[in-house]
PDB file of C-alpha atoms in Angstrom:
ATOM      1  CA  HIS A   1     -20.006 -11.625  -3.096  1.00  0.00           C
ATOM      2  CA  LEU A   2     -16.702 -12.231  -1.580  1.00  0.00           C
ATOM      3  CA  TRP A   3     -16.950  -9.861   1.387  1.00  0.00           C
ATOM      4  CA  GLU A   4     -14.836  -6.706   1.728  1.00  0.00           C
ATOM      5  CA  ARG A   5     -11.383  -5.072   1.228  1.00  0.00           C
ATOM      6  CA  ASP A   6     -10.080  -2.207   3.107  1.00  0.00           C
ATOM      7  CA  CYS A   7      -8.150   0.226   1.082  1.00  0.00           C
ATOM      8  CA  SER A   8      -7.681   3.279   3.658  1.00  0.00           C
ATOM      9  CA  THR A   9      -3.894   3.066   3.265  1.00  0.00           C
ATOM     10  CA  GLN A  10      -3.670   5.225   0.294  1.00  0.00           C
ATOM     11  CA  ARG A  11      -1.668   8.489  -1.178  1.00  0.00           C
ATOM     12  CA  ARG A  12      -3.274  11.042  -3.462  1.00  0.00           C
ATOM     13  CA  HIS A  13      -6.177   8.471  -3.943  1.00  0.00           C
ATOM     14  CA  GLN A  14      -3.708   5.779  -5.163  1.00  0.00           C
ATOM     15  CA  LYS A  15      -3.833   2.615  -2.790  1.00  0.00           C
ATOM     16  CA  LEU A  16      -0.672   1.603  -1.184  1.00  0.00           C
ATOM     17  CA  LEU A  17      -1.763  -1.330   0.806  1.00  0.00           C
ATOM     18  CA  GLU A  18      -5.049  -3.409   1.067  1.00  0.00           C
ATOM     19  CA  GLU A  19      -6.329  -5.859   3.515  1.00  0.00           C
ATOM     20  CA  SER A  20      -9.347  -8.108   4.095  1.00  0.00           C
ATOM     21  CA  PRO A  21     -11.244  -8.278   6.498  1.00  0.00           C
ATOM     22  CA  SER A  22     -11.468  -4.624   7.316  1.00  0.00           C
ATOM     23  CA  PRO A  23     -10.025  -4.626  10.759  1.00  0.00           C
ATOM     24  CA  ARG A  24     -12.530  -2.054  12.478  1.00  0.00           C
ATOM     25  CA  LEU A  25     -15.615  -2.392  10.579  1.00  0.00           C
ATOM     26  CA  PRO A  26     -18.908  -3.540  12.521  1.00  0.00           C
ATOM     27  CA  GLN A  27     -20.361  -6.807  11.266  1.00  0.00           C
ATOM     28  CA  GLU A  28     -23.733  -5.070  11.067  1.00  0.00           C
ATOM     29  CA  THR A  29     -22.116  -2.558   8.545  1.00  0.00           C
ATOM     30  CA  ARG A  30     -20.221  -5.021   6.755  1.00  0.00           C
ATOM     31  CA  GLU A  31     -23.482  -6.996   6.136  1.00  0.00           C
ATOM     32  CA  ALA A  32     -25.360  -3.971   5.085  1.00  0.00           C
ATOM     33  CA  MET A  33     -22.622  -2.912   2.668  1.00  0.00           C
ATOM     34  CA  THR A  34     -22.310  -6.189   0.959  1.00  0.00           C
ATOM     35  CA  SER A  35     -26.083  -6.451   0.607  1.00  0.00           C
ATOM     36  CA  ALA A  36     -26.041  -3.106  -1.014  1.00  0.00           C
ATOM     37  CA  ALA A  37     -23.608  -4.171  -3.453  1.00  0.00           C
ATOM     38  CA  VAL A  38     -25.265  -7.405  -4.447  1.00  0.00           C
ATOM     39  CA  ARG A  39     -28.537  -5.336  -4.841  1.00  0.00           C
ATOM     40  CA  LEU A  40     -26.693  -2.693  -7.131  1.00  0.00           C
ATOM     41  CA  ALA A  41     -25.222  -5.471  -9.344  1.00  0.00           C
ATOM     42  CA  LYS A  42     -28.598  -7.326  -9.658  1.00  0.00           C
ATOM     43  CA  ALA A  43     -30.360  -3.980 -10.387  1.00  0.00           C
ATOM     44  CA  ALA A  44     -27.783  -3.281 -13.366  1.00  0.00           C
ATOM     45  CA  GLY A  45     -27.811  -6.881 -14.570  1.00  0.00           C
ATOM     46  CA  TYR A  46     -24.061  -6.805 -13.999  1.00  0.00           C
ATOM     47  CA  TYR A  47     -22.841 -10.599 -14.141  1.00  0.00           C
ATOM     48  CA  SER A  48     -18.969 -10.480 -14.305  1.00  0.00           C
ATOM     49  CA  ALA A  49     -16.454  -9.774 -11.817  1.00  0.00           C
ATOM     50  CA  GLY A  50     -16.413  -6.262 -10.340  1.00  0.00           C
ATOM     51  CA  THR A  51     -15.982  -4.284  -7.174  1.00  0.00           C
ATOM     52  CA  VAL A  52     -18.462  -1.796  -5.645  1.00  0.00           C
ATOM     53  CA  GLU A  53     -16.699   0.913  -3.732  1.00  0.00           C
ATOM     54  CA  PHE A  54     -17.827   2.743  -0.626  1.00  0.00           C
ATOM     55  CA  ILE A  55     -16.433   5.198   1.842  1.00  0.00           C
ATOM     56  CA  VAL A  56     -17.234   4.761   5.359  1.00  0.00           C
ATOM     57  CA  ASP A  57     -17.266   7.689   7.894  1.00  0.00           C
ATOM     58  CA  LYS A  58     -16.306   7.760  11.661  1.00  0.00           C
ATOM     59  CA  ASP A  59     -19.901   6.768  12.654  1.00  0.00           C
ATOM     60  CA  ASN A  60     -19.845   3.770  10.249  1.00  0.00           C
ATOM     61  CA  ASN A  61     -22.172   5.310   7.783  1.00  0.00           C
ATOM     62  CA  PHE A  62     -21.180   4.213   4.318  1.00  0.00           C
ATOM     63  CA  TYR A  63     -21.681   6.116   0.950  1.00  0.00           C
ATOM     64  CA  PHE A  64     -21.541   4.739  -2.541  1.00  0.00           C
ATOM     65  CA  ILE A  65     -18.378   6.013  -4.620  1.00  0.00           C
ATOM     66  CA  GLU A  66     -18.267   3.887  -7.741  1.00  0.00           C
ATOM     67  CA  VAL A  67     -18.436   0.289  -9.533  1.00  0.00           C
ATOM     68  CA  ASN A  68     -15.227  -1.007 -10.930  1.00  0.00           C
ATOM     69  CA  ALA A  69     -16.397  -3.342 -13.639  1.00  0.00           C
ATOM     70  CA  ARG A  70     -13.237  -5.284 -13.637  1.00  0.00           C
ATOM     71  CA  ILE A  71     -10.665  -7.400 -11.918  1.00  0.00           C
ATOM     72  CA  GLN A  72      -8.804  -5.025  -9.593  1.00  0.00           C
ATOM     73  CA  VAL A  73      -4.980  -4.919  -8.639  1.00  0.00           C
ATOM     74  CA  GLU A  74      -5.931  -6.307  -5.108  1.00  0.00           C
ATOM     75  CA  HIS A  75      -7.879  -9.017  -6.028  1.00  0.00           C
ATOM     76  CA  PRO A  76      -5.393 -11.421  -4.515  1.00  0.00           C
ATOM     77  CA  VAL A  77      -6.501 -10.119  -0.995  1.00  0.00           C
ATOM     78  CA  SER A  78     -10.077 -11.486  -1.693  1.00  0.00           C
ATOM     79  CA  GLU A  79      -8.665 -14.753  -3.096  1.00  0.00           C
ATOM     80  CA  MET A  80      -6.332 -15.357  -0.165  1.00  0.00           C
ATOM     81  CA  VAL A  81      -9.234 -15.053   2.311  1.00  0.00           C
ATOM     82  CA  THR A  82     -11.729 -16.945   0.345  1.00  0.00           C
ATOM     83  CA  GLY A  83      -9.697 -19.413  -1.624  1.00  0.00           C
ATOM     84  CA  ILE A  84     -11.416 -18.659  -4.877  1.00  0.00           C
ATOM     85  CA  ASP A  85      -9.710 -18.020  -8.031  1.00  0.00           C
ATOM     86  CA  LEU A  86     -11.148 -14.773  -9.274  1.00  0.00           C
ATOM     87  CA  LEU A  87      -9.624 -14.794 -12.593  1.00  0.00           C
ATOM     88  CA  LYS A  88     -10.588 -18.274 -13.234  1.00  0.00           C
ATOM     89  CA  GLN A  89     -14.324 -17.485 -12.327  1.00  0.00           C
ATOM     90  CA  GLN A  90     -14.124 -14.387 -14.504  1.00  0.00           C
ATOM     91  CA  ILE A  91     -13.161 -16.376 -17.619  1.00  0.00           C
ATOM     92  CA  LEU A  92     -15.660 -19.155 -16.763  1.00  0.00           C
ATOM     93  CA  VAL A  93     -18.511 -16.618 -16.678  1.00  0.00           C
ATOM     94  CA  ALA A  94     -17.097 -14.885 -20.005  1.00  0.00           C
ATOM     95  CA  ALA A  95     -17.493 -18.227 -21.794  1.00  0.00           C
ATOM     96  CA  GLY A  96     -21.034 -18.507 -20.643  1.00  0.00           C
ATOM     97  CA  GLU A  97     -20.717 -20.881 -17.756  1.00  0.00           C
ATOM     98  CA  LYS A  98     -22.726 -20.211 -14.628  1.00  0.00           C
ATOM     99  CA  LEU A  99     -21.224 -19.631 -11.245  1.00  0.00           C
ATOM    100  CA  SER A 100     -20.871 -22.911  -9.250  1.00  0.00           C
ATOM    101  CA  LEU A 101     -20.450 -20.854  -5.897  1.00  0.00           C
ATOM    102  CA  LYS A 102     -23.179 -20.215  -3.377  1.00  0.00           C
ATOM    103  CA  GLN A 103     -22.941 -17.520  -0.892  1.00  0.00           C
ATOM    104  CA  GLU A 104     -23.098 -19.917   2.087  1.00  0.00           C
ATOM    105  CA  ASP A 105     -19.906 -21.564   0.837  1.00  0.00           C
ATOM    106  CA  ILE A 106     -17.720 -18.266   0.590  1.00  0.00           C
ATOM    107  CA  VAL A 107     -16.368 -17.962   4.283  1.00  0.00           C
ATOM    108  CA  PRO A 108     -13.518 -15.759   4.876  1.00  0.00           C
ATOM    109  CA  ARG A 109     -10.673 -17.222   6.694  1.00  0.00           C
ATOM    110  CA  GLY A 110      -7.740 -15.450   8.361  1.00  0.00           C
ATOM    111  CA  HIS A 111      -6.414 -12.212   7.342  1.00  0.00           C
ATOM    112  CA  ALA A 112      -4.801 -10.966   4.118  1.00  0.00           C
ATOM    113  CA  ILE A 113      -2.562  -8.026   3.579  1.00  0.00           C
ATOM    114  CA  GLU A 114      -1.111  -6.703   0.021  1.00  0.00           C
ATOM    115  CA  CYS A 115       1.434  -4.369  -0.609  1.00  0.00           C
ATOM    116  CA  ARG A 116       1.997  -2.758  -3.939  1.00  0.00           C
ATOM    117  CA  ILE A 117       5.527  -2.541  -4.791  1.00  0.00           C
ATOM    118  CA  ASN A 118       6.059   0.638  -7.126  1.00  0.00           C
ATOM    119  CA  ALA A 119       9.087   1.780  -8.840  1.00  0.00           C
ATOM    120  CA  GLU A 120       9.270   5.024  -6.971  1.00  0.00           C
ATOM    121  CA  ASP A 121      11.504   6.775  -4.299  1.00  0.00           C
ATOM    122  CA  PRO A 122       9.384   7.648  -1.210  1.00  0.00           C
ATOM    123  CA  SER A 123      12.356   9.772   0.181  1.00  0.00           C
ATOM    124  CA  ALA A 124      12.310  11.863  -3.051  1.00  0.00           C
ATOM    125  CA  ASN A 125       8.647  12.843  -3.056  1.00  0.00           C
ATOM    126  CA  PHE A 126       7.780   9.718  -4.791  1.00  0.00           C
ATOM    127  CA  ARG A 127       9.671  10.314  -7.583  1.00  0.00           C
ATOM    128  CA  PRO A 128       9.335   7.805 -10.627  1.00  0.00           C
ATOM    129  CA  CYS A 129      12.268   5.276 -10.700  1.00  0.00           C
ATOM    130  CA  PRO A 130      12.506   3.897 -14.187  1.00  0.00           C
ATOM    131  CA  GLY A 131      15.592   1.863 -15.455  1.00  0.00           C
ATOM    132  CA  LYS A 132      16.930  -1.593 -15.428  1.00  0.00           C
ATOM    133  CA  ILE A 133      16.353  -4.143 -12.807  1.00  0.00           C
ATOM    134  CA  GLU A 134      19.613  -5.643 -12.034  1.00  0.00           C
ATOM    135  CA  GLN A 135      18.396  -8.438  -9.616  1.00  0.00           C
ATOM    136  CA  ILE A 136      15.091  -9.450  -7.820  1.00  0.00           C
ATOM    137  CA  ILE A 137      14.773 -11.960  -5.291  1.00  0.00           C
ATOM    138  CA  ALA A 138      11.197 -12.543  -4.165  1.00  0.00           C
ATOM    139  CA  PRO A 139      10.450 -13.865  -0.488  1.00  0.00           C
ATOM    140  CA  GLY A 140       8.748 -17.045   0.219  1.00  0.00           C
ATOM    141  CA  GLY A 141       7.278 -18.902   3.033  1.00  0.00           C
ATOM    142  CA  PHE A 142       4.224 -20.064   4.323  1.00  0.00           C
ATOM    143  CA  GLY A 143       1.194 -17.701   3.446  1.00  0.00           C
ATOM    144  CA  VAL A 144       3.352 -15.513   1.081  1.00  0.00           C
ATOM    145  CA  ARG A 145       2.499 -14.745  -2.495  1.00  0.00           C
ATOM    146  CA  PHE A 146       4.380 -12.431  -4.900  1.00  0.00           C
ATOM    147  CA  ASP A 147       2.672 -11.610  -8.167  1.00  0.00           C
ATOM    148  CA  SER A 148       5.009  -9.700 -10.470  1.00  0.00           C
ATOM    149  CA  HIS A 149       5.844  -9.547 -14.326  1.00  0.00           C
ATOM    150  CA  VAL A 150       9.534  -8.469 -13.801  1.00  0.00           C
ATOM    151  CA  THR A 151      12.758 -10.288 -13.738  1.00  0.00           C
ATOM    152  CA  ALA A 152      16.404  -9.368 -13.524  1.00  0.00           C
ATOM    153  CA  GLY A 153      17.261  -7.581 -16.768  1.00  0.00           C
ATOM    154  CA  TYR A 154      13.609  -6.140 -16.856  1.00  0.00           C
ATOM    155  CA  VAL A 155      13.650  -2.230 -17.753  1.00  0.00           C
ATOM    156  CA  VAL A 156      11.108  -0.110 -16.181  1.00  0.00           C
ATOM    157  CA  SER A 157       9.419   2.143 -18.457  1.00  0.00           C
ATOM    158  CA  PRO A 158       8.912   5.866 -17.452  1.00  0.00           C
ATOM    159  CA  TYR A 159       5.827   5.942 -19.636  1.00  0.00           C
ATOM    160  CA  TYR A 160       3.720   3.373 -17.761  1.00  0.00           C
ATOM    161  CA  ASP A 161       2.434   2.517 -14.473  1.00  0.00           C
ATOM    162  CA  SER A 162       5.238   2.104 -11.951  1.00  0.00           C
ATOM    163  CA  LEU A 163       3.815  -0.901 -10.285  1.00  0.00           C
ATOM    164  CA  ILE A 164       6.467  -3.741 -10.483  1.00  0.00           C
ATOM    165  CA  GLY A 165       4.939  -6.392  -8.051  1.00  0.00           C
ATOM    166  CA  LYS A 166       2.179  -7.154  -5.385  1.00  0.00           C
ATOM    167  CA  LEU A 167       3.554  -8.851  -2.303  1.00  0.00           C
ATOM    168  CA  ILE A 168       0.516 -10.553  -0.497  1.00  0.00           C
ATOM    169  CA  VAL A 169       0.384 -12.518   2.822  1.00  0.00           C
ATOM    170  CA  HIS A 170      -2.265 -14.547   4.504  1.00  0.00           C
ATOM    171  CA  GLN A 171      -2.262 -15.691   8.160  1.00  0.00           C
ATOM    172  CA  PRO A 172      -4.717 -16.808  10.928  1.00  0.00           C
ATOM    173  CA  THR A 173      -4.773 -13.309  12.669  1.00  0.00           C
ATOM    174  CA  ARG A 174      -3.936  -9.675  11.372  1.00  0.00           C
ATOM    175  CA  GLU A 175      -1.079  -9.223  13.860  1.00  0.00           C
ATOM    176  CA  ALA A 176       0.608 -12.438  12.237  1.00  0.00           C
ATOM    177  CA  ALA A 177      -0.245 -11.105   8.803  1.00  0.00           C
ATOM    178  CA  ILE A 178       1.509  -7.885   9.835  1.00  0.00           C
ATOM    179  CA  GLU A 179       4.556  -9.848  11.033  1.00  0.00           C
ATOM    180  CA  THR A 180       4.750 -11.918   7.968  1.00  0.00           C
ATOM    181  CA  MET A 181       4.519  -8.967   5.728  1.00  0.00           C
ATOM    182  CA  THR A 182       7.278  -7.177   7.612  1.00  0.00           C
ATOM    183  CA  ARG A 183       9.476 -10.241   7.235  1.00  0.00           C
ATOM    184  CA  ALA A 184       8.635 -10.578   3.466  1.00  0.00           C
ATOM    185  CA  LEU A 185       9.292  -6.857   2.741  1.00  0.00           C
ATOM    186  CA  ARG A 186      12.769  -7.197   4.300  1.00  0.00           C
ATOM    187  CA  GLU A 187      13.354 -10.434   2.325  1.00  0.00           C
ATOM    188  CA  LEU A 188      12.439  -8.748  -0.920  1.00  0.00           C
ATOM    189  CA  GLN A 189      15.556  -7.495  -2.854  1.00  0.00           C
ATOM    190  CA  VAL A 190      15.424  -5.372  -5.749  1.00  0.00           C
ATOM    191  CA  LYS A 191      18.737  -3.956  -6.999  1.00  0.00           C
ATOM    192  CA  GLY A 192      18.914  -1.111  -9.796  1.00  0.00           C
ATOM    193  CA  ILE A 193      16.037   1.025  -8.952  1.00  0.00           C
ATOM    194  CA  ALA A 194      14.274   2.283  -5.746  1.00  0.00           C
ATOM    195  CA  THR A 195      11.124   0.976  -4.672  1.00  0.00           C
ATOM    196  CA  THR A 196       8.410   1.831  -2.054  1.00  0.00           C
ATOM    197  CA  VAL A 197       9.377  -0.908   0.140  1.00  0.00           C
ATOM    198  CA  PRO A 198      10.813   1.461   2.816  1.00  0.00           C
ATOM    199  CA  LEU A 199       7.521   3.122   3.140  1.00  0.00           C
ATOM    200  CA  HIS A 200       5.601  -0.067   3.524  1.00  0.00           C
ATOM    201  CA  LEU A 201       7.970  -0.834   6.485  1.00  0.00           C
ATOM    202  CA  ASP A 202       7.277   2.217   8.048  1.00  0.00           C
ATOM    203  CA  LEU A 203       3.441   2.118   7.521  1.00  0.00           C
ATOM    204  CA  LEU A 204       3.402  -1.614   9.164  1.00  0.00           C
ATOM    205  CA  SER A 205       5.430  -0.476  12.088  1.00  0.00           C
ATOM    206  CA  HIS A 206       3.280   2.539  12.931  1.00  0.00           C
ATOM    207  CA  SER A 207       1.245   2.151  16.174  1.00  0.00           C
ATOM    208  CA  ALA A 208      -1.967   3.489  14.232  1.00  0.00           C
ATOM    209  CA  PHE A 209      -1.660   0.874  11.582  1.00  0.00           C
ATOM    210  CA  HIS A 210      -1.472  -1.905  14.331  1.00  0.00           C
ATOM    211  CA  GLU A 211      -4.309  -0.328  16.408  1.00  0.00           C
ATOM    212  CA  ALA A 212      -6.395  -0.037  13.253  1.00  0.00           C
ATOM    213  CA  THR A 213      -7.085   3.555  13.804  1.00  0.00           C
ATOM    214  CA  ILE A 214      -6.154   4.847  10.397  1.00  0.00           C
ATOM    215  CA  ASP A 215      -8.059   6.646   7.696  1.00  0.00           C
ATOM    216  CA  THR A 216      -7.559   7.871   4.157  1.00  0.00           C
ATOM    217  CA  LYS A 217      -5.229  10.709   5.435  1.00  0.00           C
ATOM    218  CA  PHE A 218      -3.143   8.262   7.151  1.00  0.00           C
ATOM    219  CA  VAL A 219      -0.244   8.135   4.859  1.00  0.00           C
ATOM    220  CA  GLU A 220      -0.368  11.942   4.508  1.00  0.00           C
ATOM    221  CA  ARG A 221       0.090  12.402   8.200  1.00  0.00           C
ATOM    222  CA  LEU A 222       2.992   9.656   8.299  1.00  0.00           C
ATOM    223  CA  LEU A 223       4.938  11.439   5.546  1.00  0.00           C
ATOM    224  CA  ALA A 224       4.704  15.008   7.335  1.00  0.00           C
ATOM    225  CA  GLU A 225       5.920  13.485  10.659  1.00  0.00           C
TER     226      GLU A 225
END
């Protein structure tokens, strides 16, 4: 396994921000969850990339939700903290090759955060914002990654998912990752359509996020303030 991702920052069950490692998960719970996920995969005979989802209550009891038998949107978070190319490994396994990885070699390093950049207007109840992207300038620098399929002139369709990019950062500590993500979001320029960048900046600046006291209703509470 490649450890865990925390996806508490969501709206209407749609993830907005993911991070790894989970900032408040006790090591005992972390090890129990990853062990349960591995046992489930072995029992099902599952051999490709997949994600086992759990929900954790305030007492750190965890409950199974589902298995996503695919590469998920937030896979770069795991890649950044482990240094493992998940897409490459998935293709190799599909081609019939055996994994060359051993669990003791998969050591998480530092902290990674991903923000999903959507073509939506947070100030207008997340109204979809299809249209032509006049200009897009991606941020850069140490520990910054931007995965996107769009370029200047690209037309965002109203008929498909509003995701236009994933901004990922990786730093030695969580606070450093928050600082780098804040800087990267401010550097990201998308002209022609509205995006969720302003919301991400609000999330990252909130004291509850810095203190890691958030839950799955955090975004709803923030929007109600």
